[in-house]
XYZ file of C-alpha atoms in Angstrom:
638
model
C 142.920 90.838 97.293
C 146.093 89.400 98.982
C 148.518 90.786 101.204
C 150.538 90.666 98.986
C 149.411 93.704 97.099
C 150.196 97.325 98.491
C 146.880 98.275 100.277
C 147.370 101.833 97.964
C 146.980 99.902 94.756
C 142.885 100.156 95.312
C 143.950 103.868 95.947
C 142.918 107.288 93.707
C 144.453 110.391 94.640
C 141.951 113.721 94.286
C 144.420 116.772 95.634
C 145.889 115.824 99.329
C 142.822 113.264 99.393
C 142.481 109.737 98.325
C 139.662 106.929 97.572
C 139.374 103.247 97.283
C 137.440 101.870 95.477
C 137.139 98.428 96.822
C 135.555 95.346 95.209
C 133.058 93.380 97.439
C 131.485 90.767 95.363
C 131.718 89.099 92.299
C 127.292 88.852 91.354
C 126.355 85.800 91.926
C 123.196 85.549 90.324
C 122.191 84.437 86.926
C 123.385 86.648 83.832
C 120.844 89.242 84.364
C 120.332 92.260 82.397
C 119.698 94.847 84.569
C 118.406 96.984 81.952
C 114.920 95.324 81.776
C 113.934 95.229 85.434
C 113.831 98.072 87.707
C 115.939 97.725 90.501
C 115.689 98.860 94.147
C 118.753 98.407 96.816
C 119.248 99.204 100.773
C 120.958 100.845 102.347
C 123.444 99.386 105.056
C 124.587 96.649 103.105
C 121.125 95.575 102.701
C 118.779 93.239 99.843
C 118.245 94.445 96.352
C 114.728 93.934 94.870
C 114.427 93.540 90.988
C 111.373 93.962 89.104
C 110.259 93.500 85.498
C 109.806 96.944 83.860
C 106.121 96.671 82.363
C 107.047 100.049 80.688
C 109.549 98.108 78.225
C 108.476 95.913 75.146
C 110.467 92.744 75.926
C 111.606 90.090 73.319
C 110.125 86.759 74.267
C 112.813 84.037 75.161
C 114.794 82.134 77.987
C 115.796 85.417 79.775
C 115.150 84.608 83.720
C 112.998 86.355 86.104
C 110.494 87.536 83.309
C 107.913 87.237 85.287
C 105.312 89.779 87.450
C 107.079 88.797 90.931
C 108.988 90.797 93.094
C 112.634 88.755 93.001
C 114.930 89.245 96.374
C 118.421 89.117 96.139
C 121.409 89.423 98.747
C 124.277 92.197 97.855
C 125.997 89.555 96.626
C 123.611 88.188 93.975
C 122.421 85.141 95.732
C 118.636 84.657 96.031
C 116.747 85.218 99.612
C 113.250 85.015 97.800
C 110.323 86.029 95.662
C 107.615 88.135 96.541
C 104.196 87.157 94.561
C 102.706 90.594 93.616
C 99.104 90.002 92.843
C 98.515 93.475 92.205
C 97.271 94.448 89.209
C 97.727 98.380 89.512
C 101.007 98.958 87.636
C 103.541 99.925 90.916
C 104.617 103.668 90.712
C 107.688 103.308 92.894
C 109.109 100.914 95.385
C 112.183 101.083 97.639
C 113.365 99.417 101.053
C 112.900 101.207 104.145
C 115.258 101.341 107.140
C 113.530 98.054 108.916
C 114.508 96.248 105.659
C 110.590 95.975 104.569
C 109.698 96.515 100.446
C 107.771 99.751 100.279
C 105.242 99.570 96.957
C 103.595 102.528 95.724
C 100.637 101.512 93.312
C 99.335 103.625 90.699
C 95.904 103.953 92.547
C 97.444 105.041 95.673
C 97.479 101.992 97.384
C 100.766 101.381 99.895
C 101.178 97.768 100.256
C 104.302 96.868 102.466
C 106.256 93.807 102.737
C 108.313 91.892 104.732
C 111.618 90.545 103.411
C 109.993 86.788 102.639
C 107.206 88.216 101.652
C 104.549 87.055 104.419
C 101.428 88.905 105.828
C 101.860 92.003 103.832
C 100.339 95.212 105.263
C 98.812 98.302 103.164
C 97.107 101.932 103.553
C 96.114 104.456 100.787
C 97.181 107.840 100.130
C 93.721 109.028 100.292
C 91.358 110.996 97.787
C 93.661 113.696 97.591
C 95.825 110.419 95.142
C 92.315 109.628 93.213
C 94.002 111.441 89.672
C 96.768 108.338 89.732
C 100.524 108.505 91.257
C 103.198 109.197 89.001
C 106.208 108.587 91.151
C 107.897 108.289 94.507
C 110.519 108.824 96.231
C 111.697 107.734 99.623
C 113.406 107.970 103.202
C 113.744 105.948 106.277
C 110.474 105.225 107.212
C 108.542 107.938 104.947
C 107.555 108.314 101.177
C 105.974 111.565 98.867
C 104.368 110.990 96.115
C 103.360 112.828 93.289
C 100.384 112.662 91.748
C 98.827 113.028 88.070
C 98.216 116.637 88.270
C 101.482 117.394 90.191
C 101.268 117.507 93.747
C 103.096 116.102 96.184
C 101.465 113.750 99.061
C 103.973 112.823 101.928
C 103.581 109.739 104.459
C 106.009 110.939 107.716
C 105.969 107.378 108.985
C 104.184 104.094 107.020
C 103.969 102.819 110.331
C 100.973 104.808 111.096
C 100.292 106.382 108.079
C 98.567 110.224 107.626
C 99.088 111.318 104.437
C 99.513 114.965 103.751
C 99.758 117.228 100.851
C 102.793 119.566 100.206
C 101.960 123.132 99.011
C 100.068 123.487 95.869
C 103.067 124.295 93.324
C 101.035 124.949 90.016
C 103.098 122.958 88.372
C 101.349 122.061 84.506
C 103.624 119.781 83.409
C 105.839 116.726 84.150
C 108.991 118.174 86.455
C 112.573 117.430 84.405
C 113.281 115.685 87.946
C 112.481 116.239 91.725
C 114.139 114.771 95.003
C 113.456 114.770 98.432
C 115.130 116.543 101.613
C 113.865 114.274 104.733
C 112.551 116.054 107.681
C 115.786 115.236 109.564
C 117.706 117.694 107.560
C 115.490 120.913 107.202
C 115.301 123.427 109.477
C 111.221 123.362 109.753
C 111.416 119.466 110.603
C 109.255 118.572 107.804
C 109.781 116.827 104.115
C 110.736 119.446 101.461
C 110.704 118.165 97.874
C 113.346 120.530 94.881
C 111.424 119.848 91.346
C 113.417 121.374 88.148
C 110.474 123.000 86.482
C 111.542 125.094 83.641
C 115.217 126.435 84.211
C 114.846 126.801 87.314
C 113.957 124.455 90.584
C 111.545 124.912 93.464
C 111.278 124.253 96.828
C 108.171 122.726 98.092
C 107.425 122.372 101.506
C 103.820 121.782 103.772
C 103.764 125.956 104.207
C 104.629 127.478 100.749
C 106.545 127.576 97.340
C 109.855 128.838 96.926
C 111.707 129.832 93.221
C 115.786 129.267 93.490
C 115.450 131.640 90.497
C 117.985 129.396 88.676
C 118.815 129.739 84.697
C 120.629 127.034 83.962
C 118.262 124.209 83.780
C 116.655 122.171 83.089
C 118.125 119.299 85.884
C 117.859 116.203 84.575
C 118.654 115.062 88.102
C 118.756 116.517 91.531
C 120.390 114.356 94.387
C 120.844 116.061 98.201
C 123.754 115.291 100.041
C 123.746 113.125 103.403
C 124.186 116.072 105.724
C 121.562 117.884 103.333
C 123.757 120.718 103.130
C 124.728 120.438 99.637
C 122.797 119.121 96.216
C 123.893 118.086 93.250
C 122.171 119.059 89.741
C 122.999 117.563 86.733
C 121.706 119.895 83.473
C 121.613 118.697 79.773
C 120.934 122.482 78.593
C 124.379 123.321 76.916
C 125.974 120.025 76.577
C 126.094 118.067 79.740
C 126.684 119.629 83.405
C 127.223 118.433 86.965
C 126.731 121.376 89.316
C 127.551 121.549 93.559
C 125.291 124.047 95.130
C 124.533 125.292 98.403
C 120.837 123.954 99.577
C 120.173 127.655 99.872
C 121.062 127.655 96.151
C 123.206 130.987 96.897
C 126.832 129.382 96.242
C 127.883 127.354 93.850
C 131.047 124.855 95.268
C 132.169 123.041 92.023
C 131.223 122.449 88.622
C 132.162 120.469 85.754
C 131.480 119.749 82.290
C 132.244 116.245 81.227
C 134.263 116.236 77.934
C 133.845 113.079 75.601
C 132.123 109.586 73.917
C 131.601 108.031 77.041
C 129.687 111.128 78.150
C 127.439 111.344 75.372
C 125.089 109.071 76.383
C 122.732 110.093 79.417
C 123.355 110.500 83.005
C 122.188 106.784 84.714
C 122.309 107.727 87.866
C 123.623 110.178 90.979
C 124.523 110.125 94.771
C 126.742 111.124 96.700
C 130.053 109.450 98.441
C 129.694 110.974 102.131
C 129.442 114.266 102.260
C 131.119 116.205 100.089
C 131.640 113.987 96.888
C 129.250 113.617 93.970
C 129.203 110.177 91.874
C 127.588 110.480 88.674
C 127.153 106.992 86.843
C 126.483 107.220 82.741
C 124.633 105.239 80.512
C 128.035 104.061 79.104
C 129.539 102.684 82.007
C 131.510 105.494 83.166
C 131.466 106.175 86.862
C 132.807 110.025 87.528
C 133.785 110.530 91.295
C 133.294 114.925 91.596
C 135.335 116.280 94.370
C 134.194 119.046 96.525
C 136.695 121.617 94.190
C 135.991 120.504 91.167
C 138.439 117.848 90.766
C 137.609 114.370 89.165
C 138.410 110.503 89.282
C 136.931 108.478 86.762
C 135.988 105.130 86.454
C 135.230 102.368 83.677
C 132.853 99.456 84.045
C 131.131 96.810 81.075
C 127.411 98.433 82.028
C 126.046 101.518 84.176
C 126.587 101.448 87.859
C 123.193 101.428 90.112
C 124.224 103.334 92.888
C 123.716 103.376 96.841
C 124.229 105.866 99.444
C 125.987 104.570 102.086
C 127.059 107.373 105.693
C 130.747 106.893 104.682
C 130.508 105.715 100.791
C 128.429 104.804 98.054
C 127.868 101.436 96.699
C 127.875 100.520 93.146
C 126.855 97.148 91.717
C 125.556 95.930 87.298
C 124.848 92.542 86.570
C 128.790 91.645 87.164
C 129.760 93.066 89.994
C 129.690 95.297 93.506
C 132.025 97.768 94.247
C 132.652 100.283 97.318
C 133.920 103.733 97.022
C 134.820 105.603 99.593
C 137.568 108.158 100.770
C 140.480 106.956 102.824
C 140.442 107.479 106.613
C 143.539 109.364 108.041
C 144.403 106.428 109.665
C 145.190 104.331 107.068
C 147.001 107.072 105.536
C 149.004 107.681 108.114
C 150.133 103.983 107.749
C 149.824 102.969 104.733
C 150.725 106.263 102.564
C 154.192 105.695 100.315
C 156.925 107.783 101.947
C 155.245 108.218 105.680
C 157.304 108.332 108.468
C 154.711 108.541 111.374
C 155.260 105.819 114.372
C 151.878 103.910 113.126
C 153.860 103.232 109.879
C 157.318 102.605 111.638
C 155.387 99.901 114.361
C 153.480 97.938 111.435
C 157.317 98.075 109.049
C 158.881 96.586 112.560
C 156.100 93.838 112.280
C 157.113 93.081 108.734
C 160.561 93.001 109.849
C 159.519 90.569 112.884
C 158.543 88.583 110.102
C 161.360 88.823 107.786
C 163.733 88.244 110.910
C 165.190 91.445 110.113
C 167.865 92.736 113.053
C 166.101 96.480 112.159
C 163.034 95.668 113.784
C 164.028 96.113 117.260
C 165.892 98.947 116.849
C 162.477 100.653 114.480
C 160.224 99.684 117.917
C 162.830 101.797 119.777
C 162.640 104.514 117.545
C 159.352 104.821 118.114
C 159.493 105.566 122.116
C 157.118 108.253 123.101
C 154.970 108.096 120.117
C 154.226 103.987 120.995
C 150.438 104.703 122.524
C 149.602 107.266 119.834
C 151.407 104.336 116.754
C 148.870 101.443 118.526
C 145.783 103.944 118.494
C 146.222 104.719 114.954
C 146.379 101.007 114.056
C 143.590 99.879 115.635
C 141.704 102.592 113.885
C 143.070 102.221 110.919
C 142.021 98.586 110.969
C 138.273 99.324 111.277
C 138.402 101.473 108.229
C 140.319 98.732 105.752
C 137.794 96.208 103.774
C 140.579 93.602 103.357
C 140.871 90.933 106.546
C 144.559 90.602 105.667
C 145.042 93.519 106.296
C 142.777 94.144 109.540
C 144.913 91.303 110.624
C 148.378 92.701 109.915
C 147.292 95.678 111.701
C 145.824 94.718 114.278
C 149.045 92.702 115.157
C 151.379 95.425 115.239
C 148.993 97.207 117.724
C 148.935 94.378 119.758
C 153.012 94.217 118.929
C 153.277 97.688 120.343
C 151.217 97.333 123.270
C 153.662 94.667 124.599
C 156.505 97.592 124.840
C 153.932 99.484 126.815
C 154.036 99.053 130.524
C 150.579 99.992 130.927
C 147.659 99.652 128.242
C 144.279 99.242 128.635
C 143.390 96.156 125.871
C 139.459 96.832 125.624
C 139.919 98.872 122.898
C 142.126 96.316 120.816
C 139.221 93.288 122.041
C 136.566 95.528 121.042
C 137.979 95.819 117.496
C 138.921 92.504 116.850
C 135.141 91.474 117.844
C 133.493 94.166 115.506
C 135.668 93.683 113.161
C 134.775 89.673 112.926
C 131.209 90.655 113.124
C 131.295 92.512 110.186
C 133.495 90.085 108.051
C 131.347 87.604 108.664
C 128.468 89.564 107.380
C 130.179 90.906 104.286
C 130.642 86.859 103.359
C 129.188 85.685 100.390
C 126.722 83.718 101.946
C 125.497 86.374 104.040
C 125.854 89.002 101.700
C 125.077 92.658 103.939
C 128.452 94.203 103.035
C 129.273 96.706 105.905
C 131.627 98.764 106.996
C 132.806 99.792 110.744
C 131.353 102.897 110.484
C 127.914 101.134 109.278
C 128.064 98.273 111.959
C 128.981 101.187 114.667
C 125.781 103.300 114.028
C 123.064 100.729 114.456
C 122.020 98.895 117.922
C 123.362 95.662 117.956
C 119.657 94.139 117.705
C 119.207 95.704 114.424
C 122.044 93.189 112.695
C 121.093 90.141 114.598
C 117.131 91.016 113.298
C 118.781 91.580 109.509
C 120.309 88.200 109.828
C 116.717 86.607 111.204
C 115.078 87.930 108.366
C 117.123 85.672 106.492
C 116.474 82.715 108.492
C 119.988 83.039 109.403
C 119.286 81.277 112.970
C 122.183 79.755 113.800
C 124.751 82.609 112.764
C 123.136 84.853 114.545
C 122.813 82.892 117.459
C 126.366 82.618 117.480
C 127.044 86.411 116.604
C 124.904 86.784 119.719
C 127.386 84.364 121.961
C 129.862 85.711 120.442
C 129.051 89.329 121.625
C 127.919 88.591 124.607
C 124.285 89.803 123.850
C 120.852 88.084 124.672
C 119.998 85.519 122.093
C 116.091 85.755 123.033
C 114.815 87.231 119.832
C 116.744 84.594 117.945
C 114.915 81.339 119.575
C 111.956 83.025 119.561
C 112.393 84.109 115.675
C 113.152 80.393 115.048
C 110.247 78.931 117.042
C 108.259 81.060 114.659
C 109.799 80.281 111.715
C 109.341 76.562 112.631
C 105.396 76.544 113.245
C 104.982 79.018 109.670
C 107.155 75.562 108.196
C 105.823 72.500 109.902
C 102.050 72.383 107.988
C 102.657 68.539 108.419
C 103.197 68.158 112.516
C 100.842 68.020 114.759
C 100.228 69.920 117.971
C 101.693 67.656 120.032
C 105.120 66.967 117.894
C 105.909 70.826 117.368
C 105.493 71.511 120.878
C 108.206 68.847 121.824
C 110.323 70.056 118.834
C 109.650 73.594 120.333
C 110.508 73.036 123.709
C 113.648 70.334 122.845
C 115.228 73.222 121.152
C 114.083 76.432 123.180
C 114.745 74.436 126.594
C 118.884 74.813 125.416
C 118.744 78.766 126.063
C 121.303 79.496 128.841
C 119.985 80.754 131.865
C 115.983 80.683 132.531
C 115.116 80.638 129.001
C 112.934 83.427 126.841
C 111.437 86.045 128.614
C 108.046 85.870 126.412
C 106.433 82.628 125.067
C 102.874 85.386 123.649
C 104.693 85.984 120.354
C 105.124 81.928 119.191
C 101.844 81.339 120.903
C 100.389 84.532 118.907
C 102.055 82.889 115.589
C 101.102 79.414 116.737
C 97.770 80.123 117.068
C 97.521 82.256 113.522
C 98.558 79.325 111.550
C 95.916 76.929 112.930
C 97.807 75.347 116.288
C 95.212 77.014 119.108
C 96.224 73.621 121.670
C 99.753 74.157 120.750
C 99.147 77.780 121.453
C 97.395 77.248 124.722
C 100.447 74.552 126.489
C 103.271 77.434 125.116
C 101.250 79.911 126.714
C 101.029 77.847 129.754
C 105.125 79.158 129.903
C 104.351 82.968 129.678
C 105.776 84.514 133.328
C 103.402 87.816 132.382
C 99.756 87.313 132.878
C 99.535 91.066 131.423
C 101.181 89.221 128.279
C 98.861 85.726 128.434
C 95.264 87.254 129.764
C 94.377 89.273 126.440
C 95.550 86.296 123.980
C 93.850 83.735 125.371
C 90.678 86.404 124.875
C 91.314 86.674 121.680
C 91.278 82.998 120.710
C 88.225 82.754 122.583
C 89.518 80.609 126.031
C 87.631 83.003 128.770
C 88.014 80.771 131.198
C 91.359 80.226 130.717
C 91.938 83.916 130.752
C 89.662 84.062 134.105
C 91.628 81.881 135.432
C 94.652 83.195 134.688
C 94.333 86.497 135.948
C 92.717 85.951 139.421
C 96.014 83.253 139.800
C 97.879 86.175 139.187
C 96.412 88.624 141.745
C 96.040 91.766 140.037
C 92.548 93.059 140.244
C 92.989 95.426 137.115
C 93.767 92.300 134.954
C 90.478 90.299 136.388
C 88.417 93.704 135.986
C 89.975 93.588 132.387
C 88.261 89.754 131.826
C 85.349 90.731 133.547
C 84.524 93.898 131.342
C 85.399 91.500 127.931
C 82.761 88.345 129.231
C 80.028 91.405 130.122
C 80.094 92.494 126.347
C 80.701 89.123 124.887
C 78.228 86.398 126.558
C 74.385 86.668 127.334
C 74.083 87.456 130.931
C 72.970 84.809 132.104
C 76.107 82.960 130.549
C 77.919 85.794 131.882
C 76.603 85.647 135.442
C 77.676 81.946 135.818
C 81.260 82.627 135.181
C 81.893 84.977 137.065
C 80.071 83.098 140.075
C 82.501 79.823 139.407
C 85.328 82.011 141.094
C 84.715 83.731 144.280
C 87.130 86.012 144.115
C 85.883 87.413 140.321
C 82.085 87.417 142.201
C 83.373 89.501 144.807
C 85.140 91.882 142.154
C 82.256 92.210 140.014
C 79.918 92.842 143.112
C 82.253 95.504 144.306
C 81.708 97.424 140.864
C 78.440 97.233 140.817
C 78.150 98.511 144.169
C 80.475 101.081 143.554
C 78.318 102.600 140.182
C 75.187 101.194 141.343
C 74.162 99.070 138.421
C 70.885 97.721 138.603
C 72.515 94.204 136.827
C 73.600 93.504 140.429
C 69.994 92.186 141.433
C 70.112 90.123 138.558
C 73.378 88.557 139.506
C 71.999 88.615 142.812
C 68.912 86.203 141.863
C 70.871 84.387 139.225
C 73.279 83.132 142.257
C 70.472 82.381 144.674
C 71.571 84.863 147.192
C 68.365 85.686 148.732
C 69.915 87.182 152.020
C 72.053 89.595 149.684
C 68.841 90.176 147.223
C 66.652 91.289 150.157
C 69.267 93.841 151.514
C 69.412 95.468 148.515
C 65.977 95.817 148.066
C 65.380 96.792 151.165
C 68.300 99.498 150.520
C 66.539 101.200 147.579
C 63.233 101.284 148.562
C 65.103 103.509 151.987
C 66.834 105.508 149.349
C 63.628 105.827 147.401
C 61.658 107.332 150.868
């Protein structure tokens, strides 16, 4: 879009509100048709995952990505990678949790999670209580439920340390018309609730009991909770098609509406919600309808059905063509951009038009402006963070920075701070990055969340310079690469990857990484334990080094290591590991070499009055030492 066009020709008025719907990318994958894979997107502007639906009879021919693998894609269509599934359970359900890792439910229970390239994939099972098969899934941030073949619902709070639970027994006998999720964030009891349409009616399942919303209308074909969880949406097929906004008490009813129509006929593709207080309902026809929160409507025509994504301020839509953003217009840019308003933000940013035109009226519309000149440059820079288009950040942006120079005093941060974010996120909505964000996105995750989206991309050197650019440690980004480079380099040896290492890690500003244990760890996982052993030579934290040079078996080395670094919990620590590990005479000579781990050891023996100490005592030839103990018991002993 140019700046040539009036930012309110992407606009849709709805009442005293408006929308935009904004067009991000043009797909640049392969012709694809969507309708033979199933298709799972993140959040945040984040990668979409297409599978192969096994449930289809597909005509044999050239069509691409036919085959049992996971493909990866970037919200713009380009390809990030392929993730072999070598499962041969058919998968229930997958989706992308909030750490941007592909979440796979398998028919037999099984939970196998991976990583955006695909590498070192973890898994868990549901447990017995999933031995009668799972059905389907359905997702949040970091937690999934489940429902199994005789329809109950298991629920993981966090796949990071799994403990699968079962809801409330239901007594449900047959397949639910649809069921969503309410994440334990949004109910009042702090735990997972799941609404199934059973019948005409829905319930609400939680870990405690069953409720019926003693509804009549159904049954919901689909059931979608709103962001805040305060409101759901139900879409019913009894009666001729009909999209319903209820309270999540189910005791009010908001808005309704019964789509009239063709395009209408055939069935409802999919639903979500655009913030808060929205409902966007995407047909099998290609029809997009945007429900307002009184019943109003906006449609919208596309070649195929819209796959939709939740976003905090919008929802995403994207087909095999191309990726749109809808979402309602901020004040702001109302204020500015509106036909007909007369506020100062509008009057600063026409005086920068007429700056441009060399217009005599632009002087005298600054002066017009007077009083109102602070509040004008707020509402730009505000308004700038909520537009899509960088011609027109930019055009706005200038006529703050136009109307801060007839301030006498104005504090610039706030202009700097924009202009940075808003660069920031430009450059990730590119095409060859491909995480469309907005502001608001950017805004509500830490700053080390985007820089680790762009490393799991092997985006290195952007995000090095993102890093630079915001003034931000670049640690996890060297140390990212250096890992990346030993899981690549299968044809160096020891010795050239640790000069290629330290070449390129030696160019950190400052004293370099804080932590060489996580390349060392890597390093020494793919087969390089000497390249392992001189990077962990660098580590500053013997707390860090002591227990992975145990682990790849260098005890000395670790013995070593911790007496040099004078912390008698950390030589204890060795000391304990050799006693378990190594025969005792083995053991005994060890700990001898170093007099300040024989001392130690002696000590603790003293201390719990182990009988191994007159062994250790012989072993080392200390006969005066041997005696005196002797001598000691046989005392005690009288």
């Amino acid at each position: 879009m140019s700046s040539s066009i009036h930012p309110t020709a992407e606009w849709h008025a709805m009442q005293d509100v408006f929308y935009r719907k904004h067009r991000i990318y043009q797909m640049q994958w392969a012709e694809l048709d969507l309708a033979r894979f199933r298709v799972a997107a993140s959040s945040f502007g984040g990668p979409i995952a297409l599978l192969r639906d096994d449930r289809l009879l597909l005509e044999a021919g050239p069509a691409p990505l036919l085959d049992s693998a996971i493909h990866v894609f970037s919200a713009s269509g380009q390809t990030i990678g392929k993730i072999e599934y070598d499962g041969l359970q058919h998968i229930a359900g997958f989706s992308w949790n909030s750490r941007e890792q592909l979440v796979c439910v398998q028919e037999d229970g099984t939970v196998r999670i991976f990583s955006l390239s695909g590498q070192d994939p973890t898994s868990f099972s549901l447990g017995p209580d999933a031995s009668t098969s799972i059905l389907d899934c359905r997702f949040w941030d970091q937690g999934l439920v489940a429902m199994t073949g005789d329809f109950r619902f298991i629920y993981v709070n966090d796949i990071g340390e799994p403990k699968p639970k079962v809801l409330a027994d239901a007594h449900i006998t047959e397949h639910p018309h649809s069921w969503a999720i309410v994440p334990p964030h949004l109910t009042l009891s702090h735990h997972v609730e799941v609404l199934a349409s059973v019948g005409a009616t829905v319930l609400s399942i939680d870990a405690v009991g069953v409720q019926d919303q003693l509804l009549d209308h159904g049954p919901y074909a689909h059931i979608s909770v709103s962001p805040n969880g305060r409101l759901a949406a139900l879409c019913s097929d009894q009666g001729g098609r009909r999209i319903q906004v209820v309270s999540m008490d189910f005791q009010r009813s908001f808005s309704e509406y019964n789509p009239q129509g063709p395009i209408y006929d055939d069935h409802l593709f999919d639903i979500a919600w655009c913030g808060s207080d929205a409902a966007v309902a995407s047909f099998a026809s290609g029809e997009t309808l945007l429900l307002g929160p009184f019943g109003d409507t906006l449609s919208f025509t596309h070649d195929a059905p819209m796959h939709l994504v939740q976003e905090l301020d919008g929802v995403r839509m994207f087909n095999a063509l191309c990726h749109e953003f809808l979402c309602k217009v901020s004040e702001d840019a109302k204020s500015v951009f509106q036909i007909g308003s007369t506020s100062a933000a509008a009057l600063l940013y026409d005086a920068l038009d007429g700056i441009r035109a060399h217009s005599s009226r632009a002087d005298e519309t600054v002066r017009s402006i007077r009083d109102d000149m602070p509040q004008a440059v707020d509402t730009c820079i505000v308004a700038a963070g909520s537009e899509p288009v960088p011609e027109l950040q930019q055009s706005l942006l200038r006529a703050a920075s136009l109307g801060k120079s007839f301030l006498p005093v104005f504090s610039g941060d706030k202009l700097v701070d924009m202009c940075r974010s808003l660069r920031v996120v430009n450059c990730l909505s590119s095409y060859s990055v491909g995480i469309p964000v907005s502001l608001l996105q950017f805004q509500s995750l830490p700053f080390e969340e985007w820089v680790a989206r762009l490393l799991n991309r092997n985006q290195h050197k952007l995000a090095s310079a993102v890093c630079q650019y915001m003034e931000q440690p670049s640690d996890q980004v060297y140390i990212h690469w250096a890992c990346a480079k030993i899981r690549a380099s299968s044809t160096l040896d020891d010795d050239a990857l640790y000069r290629a290492l330290k070449d390129r890690l030696d160019t950190l500003p400052g004293s370099g990484i804080a932590s060489y244990v996580d390349i060392a760890e890597v390093a020494n996982h793919c087969g390089y334990q000497r390249l392992a052993i001189r990077l962990l030579q660098h580590e500053p934290r013997a707390a860090n080094q002591v227990p992975l040079l145990i682990s790849m078996g260098q005890d000395r080395a670790a013995m070593d290591e911790a007496i040099r670094s004078g912390d008698a919990d950390l030589v204890y620590f060795v000391i304990f590991h050799l006693f378990k590990a190594m025969p005792l005479g083995e053991f005994f000579q060890v700990v001898s070499r170093t007099q300040a781990a024989g001392r130690l050891f002696e000590r603790y023996c003293i201390d719990q009055n182990s009988p191994v100490l007159e062994d250790y005592y012989f072993q080392d030839d200390a006969f005066a030492k041997s005696a005196q103990l002797i001598g000691e018991q046989t005392t005690y002993r009288v």
